[in-house]
């Protein structure tokens, strides 16, 4: 009975959201006309997930939804040469129509009559976005891993300048006292998702050989022929049917999922409500070879992410037990997003939100792998991500804070955020090899205080970990304990592939 009531509640909320949005569309069109007349510099509306992530806090600052990718390059990178390379390969890269592929790097979001618009940054200066960090001027003799973690934590506390595009690249030389250069790239999530930034890195490292999306048709609606074949018509109808089915089944499947995980919605740690939620501890694991992960995947017929997720949850269980934390649930709820494919070129937020309920405790590594794989399979066939996507797209058309108010009924409690970006093979920058790569993320989810993100290079994967400092029931060194436990469990899982 509870599932039926939840289904009715979600369905009614979705219907009211659509009706309310339709009634506001004339006003939205009127605002657009006024913007064309009075503010011609305003280009187009910020919509979708970018709209959701462009919200401001009470003091007018952008939400702290920042992603940071750290690359270790063997050799010395000159600042001016790097700026010139980035300008040529990324900022000036154009598509087949002559438009800038990554034009969002020049833009900011500004509000007009309650609606967010993309507009050009005034007096754009590349020197403000790409710079070096002279740690010696602060009395630091050696910039090592511990300094890097502190630097990342301080970086997340800085607010974005609303008049400047929301990205920054910092070069740090002589990392670990060696002839190495760190490239630290940070961006606000309204600018683009991780797959967009992977395309940026491909262009930066591979030049004209990378990011060939602009030279290939990645849309099923494109055709070299003016005649639409029966197979194309069938494919379009199939996509329309899948979208309609997702919308119709979304309320029921969402209600059923909420009912199934209701007993799991128990906090794993206590929070200091007086502490800020935009301060983080950061850490990262050692790299793990991709070939070994693929061996485990092939042996147990599970997904690549399943192996990573299993090692992560096993490490979390061990770390909580080491810190003598009571584990009140055998399951853990994870927000695990997935890309919408094919991913378009340029800077976009083109992904689905998805929820997983995976084992926090398990009788054996094999059992954990199989249970986690079943969760991923359920997510792949679920209509919740697509239905949630359409609801967010609809809510993003509303002005002011209404997208957040009207979308509150979609909220799902999760313990943590876990996702992964595709890893790189061997890459180099002007002859200097990239020997390491990892990414950390400051997540937007109010209940998720722990975030793990997996990516890497060359042909290796690392976990980037972040934990909000407002977590009061865990020791300050918990993230270091978690890192060690994940490494131990990952080695344990990889050994299964060698058996």
Tab-separated table of C-alpha atoms in Angstrom:
chain	number	residue	atom	x	y	z
A	1	UNK	CA	0.000	0.000	0.000
A	2	UNK	CA	2.876	2.355	0.803
A	3	UNK	CA	4.300	1.905	-2.694
A	4	UNK	CA	0.940	2.808	-4.227
A	5	UNK	CA	0.669	5.961	-2.108
A	6	UNK	CA	4.238	6.946	-2.940
A	7	UNK	CA	3.544	6.351	-6.625
A	8	UNK	CA	0.467	8.566	-6.531
A	9	UNK	CA	2.380	11.270	-4.657
A	10	UNK	CA	5.294	11.298	-7.127
A	11	UNK	CA	2.950	11.145	-10.139
A	12	UNK	CA	0.871	14.075	-8.856
A	13	UNK	CA	4.027	16.100	-8.145
A	14	UNK	CA	5.332	15.416	-11.656
A	15	UNK	CA	2.008	16.419	-13.230
A	16	UNK	CA	1.850	19.625	-11.172
A	17	UNK	CA	5.466	20.384	-12.096
A	18	UNK	CA	4.675	20.066	-15.804
A	19	UNK	CA	1.491	22.150	-15.534
A	20	UNK	CA	3.201	24.873	-13.500
A	21	UNK	CA	6.109	24.970	-15.943
A	22	UNK	CA	3.767	25.277	-18.934
A	23	UNK	CA	2.034	28.245	-17.297
A	24	UNK	CA	5.397	29.979	-16.750
A	25	UNK	CA	6.625	29.490	-20.331
A	26	UNK	CA	4.935	32.670	-21.668
A	27	UNK	CA	6.675	34.668	-18.947
A	28	UNK	CA	9.947	32.958	-19.795
A	29	UNK	CA	9.491	33.918	-23.457
A	30	UNK	CA	8.681	37.506	-22.433
A	31	UNK	CA	11.881	37.659	-20.351
A	32	UNK	CA	13.847	36.348	-23.333
A	33	UNK	CA	12.443	39.118	-25.574
A	34	UNK	CA	13.324	41.755	-22.982
A	35	UNK	CA	16.824	40.315	-22.702
A	36	UNK	CA	17.236	40.543	-26.490
A	37	UNK	CA	16.237	44.228	-26.355
A	38	UNK	CA	17.823	45.499	-23.151
A	39	UNK	CA	20.634	43.003	-22.625
A	40	UNK	CA	21.828	41.936	-26.091
A	41	UNK	CA	25.031	40.565	-24.559
A	42	UNK	CA	22.999	37.764	-22.956
A	43	UNK	CA	23.240	34.760	-25.270
A	44	UNK	CA	20.968	31.922	-24.224
A	45	UNK	CA	19.349	30.414	-21.153
A	46	UNK	CA	21.332	28.152	-18.850
A	47	UNK	CA	19.133	25.063	-18.727
A	48	UNK	CA	19.208	21.454	-17.588
A	49	UNK	CA	21.772	20.316	-15.062
A	50	UNK	CA	23.887	23.428	-15.701
A	51	UNK	CA	20.912	25.478	-14.471
A	52	UNK	CA	20.598	23.349	-11.339
A	53	UNK	CA	24.321	23.662	-10.619
A	54	UNK	CA	24.387	27.426	-11.245
A	55	UNK	CA	22.312	28.211	-8.162
A	56	UNK	CA	23.744	30.704	-5.701
A	57	UNK	CA	24.043	30.632	-1.938
A	58	UNK	CA	22.621	33.404	0.241
A	59	UNK	CA	25.649	35.655	-0.242
A	60	UNK	CA	25.472	35.413	-4.021
A	61	UNK	CA	28.381	33.028	-4.458
A	62	UNK	CA	28.182	30.059	-6.793
A	63	UNK	CA	27.490	26.703	-5.210
A	64	UNK	CA	30.733	24.881	-4.282
A	65	UNK	CA	30.258	22.127	-6.856
A	66	UNK	CA	33.842	21.906	-7.969
A	67	UNK	CA	35.740	19.145	-9.713
A	68	UNK	CA	39.534	19.061	-9.746
A	69	UNK	CA	41.759	16.924	-11.944
A	70	UNK	CA	45.430	16.624	-10.997
A	71	UNK	CA	47.975	15.473	-13.579
A	72	UNK	CA	51.653	14.737	-12.994
A	73	UNK	CA	53.831	15.537	-15.997
A	74	UNK	CA	57.426	14.355	-16.201
A	75	UNK	CA	59.503	17.431	-16.906
A	76	UNK	CA	59.274	21.204	-16.649
A	77	UNK	CA	56.337	23.029	-18.258
A	78	UNK	CA	56.933	26.683	-19.025
A	79	UNK	CA	53.930	28.816	-18.077
A	80	UNK	CA	53.827	30.954	-21.225
A	81	UNK	CA	54.325	27.962	-23.502
A	82	UNK	CA	51.526	26.102	-21.727
A	83	UNK	CA	49.173	29.075	-22.036
A	84	UNK	CA	49.907	29.279	-25.743
A	85	UNK	CA	49.365	25.550	-26.179
A	86	UNK	CA	46.062	25.587	-24.284
A	87	UNK	CA	44.871	28.621	-26.232
A	88	UNK	CA	45.701	27.013	-29.569
A	89	UNK	CA	44.528	23.449	-28.928
A	90	UNK	CA	41.527	24.060	-26.669
A	91	UNK	CA	40.249	27.634	-26.612
A	92	UNK	CA	40.556	28.104	-30.383
A	93	UNK	CA	39.402	24.643	-31.429
A	94	UNK	CA	36.519	24.959	-33.871
A	95	UNK	CA	33.882	22.592	-35.188
A	96	UNK	CA	32.937	22.010	-38.812
A	97	UNK	CA	30.675	25.089	-38.742
A	98	UNK	CA	33.478	27.350	-37.552
A	99	UNK	CA	32.154	27.741	-34.015
A	100	UNK	CA	34.264	27.365	-30.897
A	101	UNK	CA	34.002	23.845	-29.494
A	102	UNK	CA	34.828	24.928	-25.940
A	103	UNK	CA	33.324	28.423	-26.070
A	104	UNK	CA	31.922	28.060	-22.552
A	105	UNK	CA	35.456	28.691	-21.260
A	106	UNK	CA	34.858	32.332	-22.230
A	107	UNK	CA	31.438	32.583	-20.578
A	108	UNK	CA	29.785	33.129	-17.218
A	109	UNK	CA	26.219	32.779	-15.947
A	110	UNK	CA	24.346	35.935	-15.008
A	111	UNK	CA	20.758	36.310	-13.815
A	112	UNK	CA	18.183	38.538	-15.503
A	113	UNK	CA	14.664	38.776	-14.062
A	114	UNK	CA	15.149	35.509	-12.201
A	115	UNK	CA	16.509	33.472	-15.124
A	116	UNK	CA	20.152	32.461	-15.666
A	117	UNK	CA	21.780	33.370	-18.985
A	118	UNK	CA	25.140	32.537	-20.493
A	119	UNK	CA	27.123	35.640	-21.417
A	120	UNK	CA	30.689	36.454	-22.426
A	121	UNK	CA	33.192	37.203	-19.693
A	122	UNK	CA	34.198	40.850	-19.910
A	123	UNK	CA	37.900	41.517	-20.429
A	124	UNK	CA	38.801	37.834	-20.658
A	125	UNK	CA	42.451	37.366	-19.721
A	126	UNK	CA	44.007	33.927	-20.006
A	127	UNK	CA	46.565	34.888	-17.352
A	128	UNK	CA	43.743	35.003	-14.792
A	129	UNK	CA	42.815	31.394	-15.556
A	130	UNK	CA	46.225	29.764	-16.023
A	131	UNK	CA	48.963	30.568	-13.528
A	132	UNK	CA	51.721	29.031	-11.426
A	133	UNK	CA	51.785	28.534	-7.674
A	134	UNK	CA	55.051	29.664	-6.088
A	135	UNK	CA	55.008	27.683	-2.850
A	136	UNK	CA	58.530	28.805	-1.936
A	137	UNK	CA	57.245	32.360	-1.450
A	138	UNK	CA	55.189	30.955	1.435
A	139	UNK	CA	58.205	29.341	3.065
A	140	UNK	CA	57.517	25.823	1.751
A	141	UNK	CA	60.690	24.018	0.700
A	142	UNK	CA	59.142	20.928	-0.903
A	143	UNK	CA	55.680	20.436	-2.379
A	144	UNK	CA	54.848	16.768	-1.737
A	145	UNK	CA	51.690	14.651	-1.485
A	146	UNK	CA	50.775	15.992	1.952
A	147	UNK	CA	51.118	19.562	0.718
A	148	UNK	CA	49.012	18.669	-2.306
A	149	UNK	CA	46.165	17.418	-0.098
A	150	UNK	CA	46.281	20.633	1.939
A	151	UNK	CA	46.373	22.698	-1.241
A	152	UNK	CA	43.309	20.924	-2.643
A	153	UNK	CA	41.435	21.489	0.613
A	154	UNK	CA	42.263	25.216	0.547
A	155	UNK	CA	41.355	25.387	-3.137
A	156	UNK	CA	37.824	24.134	-2.481
A	157	UNK	CA	37.205	26.860	0.092
A	158	UNK	CA	37.781	29.653	-2.408
A	159	UNK	CA	34.695	31.136	-4.012
A	160	UNK	CA	34.458	31.812	-7.714
A	161	UNK	CA	34.547	35.349	-9.061
A	162	UNK	CA	31.090	35.832	-10.576
A	163	UNK	CA	32.574	38.048	-13.282
A	164	UNK	CA	35.097	35.447	-14.431
A	165	UNK	CA	34.519	32.088	-16.117
A	166	UNK	CA	34.441	29.240	-13.615
A	167	UNK	CA	37.677	27.398	-14.357
A	168	UNK	CA	41.313	27.612	-13.413
A	169	UNK	CA	44.532	25.756	-14.179
A	170	UNK	CA	47.518	25.936	-11.828
A	171	UNK	CA	51.022	24.691	-12.610
A	172	UNK	CA	53.220	23.590	-9.703
A	173	UNK	CA	56.852	22.826	-10.499
A	174	UNK	CA	59.312	20.442	-8.827
A	175	UNK	CA	56.640	18.199	-7.338
A	176	UNK	CA	58.131	15.900	-4.684
A	177	UNK	CA	61.464	17.607	-5.273
A	178	UNK	CA	61.710	16.032	-8.731
A	179	UNK	CA	61.650	17.369	-12.269
A	180	UNK	CA	57.872	17.026	-12.359
A	181	UNK	CA	55.090	19.522	-12.977
A	182	UNK	CA	51.590	19.286	-11.541
A	183	UNK	CA	48.695	20.490	-13.677
A	184	UNK	CA	45.743	21.197	-11.384
A	185	UNK	CA	42.558	21.917	-13.328
A	186	UNK	CA	39.466	23.017	-11.383
A	187	UNK	CA	36.043	23.893	-12.740
A	188	UNK	CA	32.550	24.560	-11.416
A	189	UNK	CA	30.102	21.845	-12.424
A	190	UNK	CA	27.734	24.224	-14.227
A	191	UNK	CA	30.461	24.580	-16.861
A	192	UNK	CA	30.580	20.909	-17.797
A	193	UNK	CA	30.747	17.306	-16.613
A	194	UNK	CA	33.746	15.010	-16.359
A	195	UNK	CA	33.291	13.615	-19.855
A	196	UNK	CA	33.430	17.137	-21.283
A	197	UNK	CA	36.666	17.757	-19.440
A	198	UNK	CA	38.062	14.459	-20.677
A	199	UNK	CA	37.552	15.820	-24.190
A	200	UNK	CA	39.348	19.007	-23.132
A	201	UNK	CA	42.313	16.992	-21.867
A	202	UNK	CA	42.368	14.929	-25.065
A	203	UNK	CA	42.605	18.107	-27.110
A	204	UNK	CA	45.269	19.515	-24.813
A	205	UNK	CA	47.468	16.427	-24.999
A	206	UNK	CA	46.682	15.000	-28.416
A	207	UNK	CA	46.063	18.199	-30.365
A	208	UNK	CA	44.396	17.610	-33.724
A	209	UNK	CA	44.462	13.852	-33.080
A	210	UNK	CA	42.134	14.164	-30.076
A	211	UNK	CA	38.461	14.815	-29.706
A	212	UNK	CA	37.362	13.847	-33.189
A	213	UNK	CA	33.687	14.157	-32.338
A	214	UNK	CA	33.427	17.271	-34.475
A	215	UNK	CA	34.586	15.291	-37.504
A	216	UNK	CA	32.180	12.411	-37.024
A	217	UNK	CA	28.440	12.208	-36.867
A	218	UNK	CA	27.405	11.210	-33.376
A	219	UNK	CA	23.708	11.857	-33.710
A	220	UNK	CA	21.308	9.250	-35.029
A	221	UNK	CA	19.240	11.996	-36.619
A	222	UNK	CA	22.110	12.990	-38.933
A	223	UNK	CA	22.267	11.314	-42.293
A	224	UNK	CA	24.221	11.731	-45.494
A	225	UNK	CA	21.035	11.122	-47.419
A	226	UNK	CA	17.930	13.277	-47.582
A	227	UNK	CA	15.891	10.102	-47.684
A	228	UNK	CA	15.032	8.636	-44.301
A	229	UNK	CA	15.213	4.864	-44.314
A	230	UNK	CA	12.757	2.585	-42.577
A	231	UNK	CA	15.444	1.547	-40.093
A	232	UNK	CA	15.959	5.195	-39.102
A	233	UNK	CA	12.228	5.697	-38.651
A	234	UNK	CA	12.045	2.557	-36.524
A	235	UNK	CA	15.011	3.718	-34.425
A	236	UNK	CA	13.435	7.107	-33.818
A	237	UNK	CA	10.133	5.539	-32.845
A	238	UNK	CA	11.975	3.185	-30.498
A	239	UNK	CA	13.702	6.105	-28.784
A	240	UNK	CA	10.408	7.986	-28.454
A	241	UNK	CA	8.759	4.901	-26.974
A	242	UNK	CA	11.588	4.393	-24.477
A	243	UNK	CA	11.297	8.020	-23.394
A	244	UNK	CA	7.520	7.773	-23.019
A	245	UNK	CA	7.816	4.490	-21.127
A	246	UNK	CA	10.347	6.012	-18.735
A	247	UNK	CA	8.072	8.957	-18.011
A	248	UNK	CA	5.084	6.695	-17.365
A	249	UNK	CA	6.942	4.139	-15.236
A	250	UNK	CA	9.141	6.634	-13.361
A	251	UNK	CA	6.684	7.324	-10.486
A	252	UNK	CA	6.122	3.638	-9.735
A	253	UNK	CA	9.759	2.548	-10.041
A	254	UNK	CA	10.933	5.520	-7.987
A	255	UNK	CA	8.352	4.772	-5.283
A	256	UNK	CA	9.291	1.091	-5.246
A	257	UNK	CA	13.000	1.927	-4.933
A	258	UNK	CA	12.332	4.345	-2.070
A	259	UNK	CA	10.277	1.681	-0.307
A	260	UNK	CA	12.947	-0.994	-0.778
A	261	UNK	CA	15.759	1.178	0.598
A	262	UNK	CA	13.766	2.876	3.378
A	263	UNK	CA	15.391	0.708	6.076
A	264	UNK	CA	18.811	1.514	4.645
A	265	UNK	CA	18.428	5.275	5.023
A	266	UNK	CA	20.449	5.355	8.236
A	267	UNK	CA	23.372	7.742	8.591
A	268	UNK	CA	26.775	6.082	8.919
A	269	UNK	CA	28.252	9.044	10.790
A	270	UNK	CA	27.243	12.067	12.824
A	271	UNK	CA	27.328	15.612	11.476
A	272	UNK	CA	28.177	18.892	13.176
A	273	UNK	CA	25.300	21.035	11.935
A	274	UNK	CA	27.138	24.240	12.887
A	275	UNK	CA	30.065	23.465	10.579
A	276	UNK	CA	30.139	24.515	6.940
A	277	UNK	CA	29.459	21.941	4.231
A	278	UNK	CA	31.903	23.404	1.707
A	279	UNK	CA	35.120	22.349	3.477
A	280	UNK	CA	36.695	18.986	2.664
A	281	UNK	CA	39.470	16.572	3.475
A	282	UNK	CA	41.065	15.086	0.345
A	283	UNK	CA	43.104	11.985	-0.361
A	284	UNK	CA	43.923	9.636	-3.220
A	285	UNK	CA	44.989	6.018	-3.543
A	286	UNK	CA	47.897	4.470	-5.342
A	287	UNK	CA	47.298	3.477	-8.989
A	288	UNK	CA	45.933	0.086	-10.000
A	289	UNK	CA	46.678	-1.480	-13.416
A	290	UNK	CA	43.728	-1.541	-15.787
A	291	UNK	CA	44.672	-4.964	-17.166
A	292	UNK	CA	44.337	-6.533	-13.710
A	293	UNK	CA	40.894	-4.977	-13.235
A	294	UNK	CA	39.846	-6.323	-16.624
A	295	UNK	CA	41.007	-9.801	-15.580
A	296	UNK	CA	38.669	-9.746	-12.578
A	297	UNK	CA	35.874	-8.403	-14.744
A	298	UNK	CA	36.294	-11.193	-17.290
A	299	UNK	CA	36.629	-13.972	-14.717
A	300	UNK	CA	33.441	-13.104	-12.826
A	301	UNK	CA	31.505	-11.624	-15.777
A	302	UNK	CA	30.952	-8.304	-14.032
A	303	UNK	CA	31.360	-4.693	-15.091
A	304	UNK	CA	34.486	-2.554	-14.757
A	305	UNK	CA	32.715	-0.216	-12.329
A	306	UNK	CA	31.521	-3.220	-10.324
A	307	UNK	CA	35.106	-4.145	-9.464
A	308	UNK	CA	35.931	-0.567	-8.449
A	309	UNK	CA	32.749	-0.156	-6.420
A	310	UNK	CA	33.233	-3.484	-4.632
A	311	UNK	CA	36.750	-2.559	-3.520
A	312	UNK	CA	35.473	0.833	-2.394
A	313	UNK	CA	32.641	-0.515	-0.226
A	314	UNK	CA	34.843	-3.277	1.193
A	315	UNK	CA	37.427	-0.653	2.117
A	316	UNK	CA	34.748	1.545	3.681
A	317	UNK	CA	33.465	-1.341	5.813
A	318	UNK	CA	36.983	-2.104	7.048
A	319	UNK	CA	37.755	1.568	7.740
A	320	UNK	CA	34.558	2.058	9.758
A	321	UNK	CA	35.334	-1.039	11.831
A	322	UNK	CA	38.898	0.156	12.463
A	323	UNK	CA	37.470	3.422	13.767
A	324	UNK	CA	35.029	1.408	15.915
A	325	UNK	CA	32.004	2.911	14.210
A	326	UNK	CA	28.710	1.001	14.543
A	327	UNK	CA	27.536	-0.311	11.182
A	328	UNK	CA	23.765	-0.122	11.463
A	329	UNK	CA	22.987	-1.306	7.943
A	330	UNK	CA	24.251	-4.033	5.656
A	331	UNK	CA	23.566	-1.904	2.576
A	332	UNK	CA	24.904	1.424	1.377
A	333	UNK	CA	23.122	3.882	-0.906
A	334	UNK	CA	25.261	5.437	-3.617
A	335	UNK	CA	24.579	8.186	-6.119
A	336	UNK	CA	26.306	6.843	-9.233
A	337	UNK	CA	25.807	8.949	-12.360
A	338	UNK	CA	26.294	7.636	-15.879
A	339	UNK	CA	26.883	9.494	-19.165
A	340	UNK	CA	24.279	9.966	-21.837
A	341	UNK	CA	25.802	8.501	-24.968
A	342	UNK	CA	26.812	9.615	-27.476
A	343	UNK	CA	28.251	12.524	-25.509
A	344	UNK	CA	28.137	15.803	-27.474
A	345	UNK	CA	31.194	17.891	-28.147
A	346	UNK	CA	31.987	20.999	-26.162
A	347	UNK	CA	31.332	21.799	-22.521
A	348	UNK	CA	28.013	20.289	-21.439
A	349	UNK	CA	26.379	18.451	-18.551
A	350	UNK	CA	25.187	15.365	-20.392
A	351	UNK	CA	24.598	12.573	-17.878
A	352	UNK	CA	21.941	10.748	-15.897
A	353	UNK	CA	21.712	10.573	-12.127
A	354	UNK	CA	21.374	7.018	-10.871
A	355	UNK	CA	21.052	5.401	-7.451
A	356	UNK	CA	22.582	2.123	-6.327
A	357	UNK	CA	21.919	-0.002	-3.262
A	358	UNK	CA	25.033	-2.149	-2.834
A	359	UNK	CA	26.333	-4.312	0.037
A	360	UNK	CA	28.345	-2.592	2.741
A	361	UNK	CA	28.952	-5.983	4.340
A	362	UNK	CA	29.436	-9.267	2.490
A	363	UNK	CA	30.443	-12.844	3.292
A	364	UNK	CA	33.201	-12.938	0.656
A	365	UNK	CA	34.734	-10.815	-2.124
A	366	UNK	CA	32.990	-12.968	-4.726
A	367	UNK	CA	29.632	-12.438	-3.038
A	368	UNK	CA	30.227	-8.681	-2.900
A	369	UNK	CA	31.097	-8.603	-6.604
A	370	UNK	CA	27.970	-10.493	-7.621
A	371	UNK	CA	25.641	-8.444	-5.400
A	372	UNK	CA	27.129	-5.184	-6.674
A	373	UNK	CA	26.825	-6.338	-10.281
A	374	UNK	CA	23.130	-7.061	-9.742
A	375	UNK	CA	22.694	-3.487	-8.509
A	376	UNK	CA	24.368	-2.110	-11.625
A	377	UNK	CA	22.242	-4.329	-13.850
A	378	UNK	CA	19.119	-3.047	-12.113
A	379	UNK	CA	20.289	0.523	-12.702
A	380	UNK	CA	20.906	-0.155	-16.405
A	381	UNK	CA	17.344	-1.382	-16.944
A	382	UNK	CA	15.704	1.100	-14.585
A	383	UNK	CA	13.487	3.898	-15.886
A	384	UNK	CA	14.341	6.090	-12.896
A	385	UNK	CA	17.426	7.867	-14.362
A	386	UNK	CA	15.645	8.898	-17.570
A	387	UNK	CA	12.457	9.902	-15.754
A	388	UNK	CA	14.498	11.875	-13.225
A	389	UNK	CA	16.342	13.519	-16.121
A	390	UNK	CA	13.115	14.762	-17.710
A	391	UNK	CA	11.838	16.030	-14.360
A	392	UNK	CA	15.061	17.993	-13.808
A	393	UNK	CA	14.963	19.359	-17.352
A	394	UNK	CA	11.418	20.563	-16.736
A	395	UNK	CA	12.211	22.103	-13.346
A	396	UNK	CA	15.232	23.928	-14.787
A	397	UNK	CA	12.870	26.032	-16.938
A	398	UNK	CA	11.475	27.740	-13.833
A	399	UNK	CA	12.805	31.090	-12.547
A	400	UNK	CA	14.620	31.898	-9.324
A	401	UNK	CA	14.809	29.180	-6.688
A	402	UNK	CA	11.715	27.378	-7.973
A	403	UNK	CA	13.759	24.599	-9.667
A	404	UNK	CA	15.079	23.573	-6.250
A	405	UNK	CA	11.723	23.922	-4.474
A	406	UNK	CA	9.731	22.081	-7.145
A	407	UNK	CA	12.334	19.359	-7.486
A	408	UNK	CA	12.550	18.589	-3.773
A	409	UNK	CA	10.125	15.656	-4.072
A	410	UNK	CA	12.752	13.861	-6.180
A	411	UNK	CA	15.325	13.883	-3.389
A	412	UNK	CA	16.797	10.495	-2.519
A	413	UNK	CA	18.955	9.938	0.548
A	414	UNK	CA	22.381	8.494	-0.268
A	415	UNK	CA	25.430	7.752	1.857
A	416	UNK	CA	28.026	8.668	-0.739
A	417	UNK	CA	28.701	9.615	-4.356
A	418	UNK	CA	30.736	7.306	-6.559
A	419	UNK	CA	31.409	7.645	-10.258
A	420	UNK	CA	34.236	7.137	-12.718
A	421	UNK	CA	35.566	8.767	-15.869
A	422	UNK	CA	37.270	6.832	-18.672
A	423	UNK	CA	40.972	6.387	-18.038
A	424	UNK	CA	43.678	7.496	-20.473
A	425	UNK	CA	46.304	5.379	-22.148
A	426	UNK	CA	49.820	6.702	-22.503
A	427	UNK	CA	49.717	10.441	-23.197
A	428	UNK	CA	52.279	13.208	-23.213
A	429	UNK	CA	52.432	16.969	-23.512
A	430	UNK	CA	55.032	18.196	-25.983
A	431	UNK	CA	57.252	15.204	-25.250
A	432	UNK	CA	56.670	15.231	-21.477
A	433	UNK	CA	54.878	12.044	-20.390
A	434	UNK	CA	51.878	12.105	-18.055
A	435	UNK	CA	52.792	9.672	-15.284
A	436	UNK	CA	49.762	10.100	-13.036
A	437	UNK	CA	46.198	11.427	-13.042
A	438	UNK	CA	43.374	11.516	-10.501
A	439	UNK	CA	40.232	13.552	-9.871
A	440	UNK	CA	38.495	14.731	-6.696
A	441	UNK	CA	35.001	16.126	-6.404
A	442	UNK	CA	33.079	18.358	-3.991
A	443	UNK	CA	29.608	16.878	-4.330
A	444	UNK	CA	26.292	18.738	-4.233
A	445	UNK	CA	24.261	16.055	-2.485
A	446	UNK	CA	23.185	17.220	0.996
A	447	UNK	CA	23.244	13.752	2.604
A	448	UNK	CA	26.391	12.498	0.870
A	449	UNK	CA	29.431	13.618	2.819
A	450	UNK	CA	31.806	11.102	1.223
A	451	UNK	CA	32.710	11.120	-2.464
A	452	UNK	CA	34.904	8.775	-4.490
A	453	UNK	CA	35.831	9.269	-8.126
A	454	UNK	CA	37.899	6.837	-10.203
A	455	UNK	CA	39.949	7.725	-13.262
A	456	UNK	CA	43.594	7.632	-14.266
A	457	UNK	CA	46.505	7.485	-16.688
A	458	UNK	CA	48.566	5.831	-18.133
A	459	UNK	CA	46.426	2.651	-18.277
A	460	UNK	CA	45.920	2.778	-14.531
A	461	UNK	CA	43.121	3.853	-12.198
A	462	UNK	CA	43.208	5.822	-8.954
A	463	UNK	CA	40.492	6.752	-6.471
A	464	UNK	CA	40.152	10.407	-5.563
A	465	UNK	CA	38.481	10.715	-2.134
A	466	UNK	CA	36.795	13.645	-0.411
A	467	UNK	CA	35.080	13.886	2.970
A	468	UNK	CA	33.269	16.899	4.370
A	469	UNK	CA	34.901	18.330	7.478
A	470	UNK	CA	31.494	18.657	9.129
A	471	UNK	CA	31.544	14.895	9.841
A	472	UNK	CA	32.176	14.875	13.592
A	473	UNK	CA	31.971	11.184	14.548
A	474	UNK	CA	35.045	10.142	12.550
A	475	UNK	CA	38.675	10.886	13.435
A	476	UNK	CA	40.487	13.515	11.385
A	477	UNK	CA	42.699	10.813	9.858
A	478	UNK	CA	39.723	8.741	8.648
A	479	UNK	CA	40.328	9.480	4.978
A	480	UNK	CA	43.898	8.206	5.299
A	481	UNK	CA	42.589	5.040	6.984
A	482	UNK	CA	40.031	4.658	4.201
A	483	UNK	CA	42.716	5.082	1.558
A	484	UNK	CA	44.806	2.286	3.040
A	485	UNK	CA	41.778	0.009	3.392
A	486	UNK	CA	40.715	0.585	-0.218
A	487	UNK	CA	44.230	-0.238	-1.401
A	488	UNK	CA	44.245	-3.451	0.652
A	489	UNK	CA	40.836	-4.514	-0.621
A	490	UNK	CA	41.657	-3.584	-4.203
A	491	UNK	CA	44.762	-5.765	-4.090
A	492	UNK	CA	42.619	-8.529	-2.653
A	493	UNK	CA	40.125	-8.270	-5.511
A	494	UNK	CA	42.859	-8.073	-8.141
A	495	UNK	CA	44.412	-11.256	-6.772
A	496	UNK	CA	41.169	-13.055	-7.643
A	497	UNK	CA	41.864	-12.419	-11.303
A	498	UNK	CA	45.266	-14.104	-11.031
A	499	UNK	CA	43.881	-17.315	-9.539
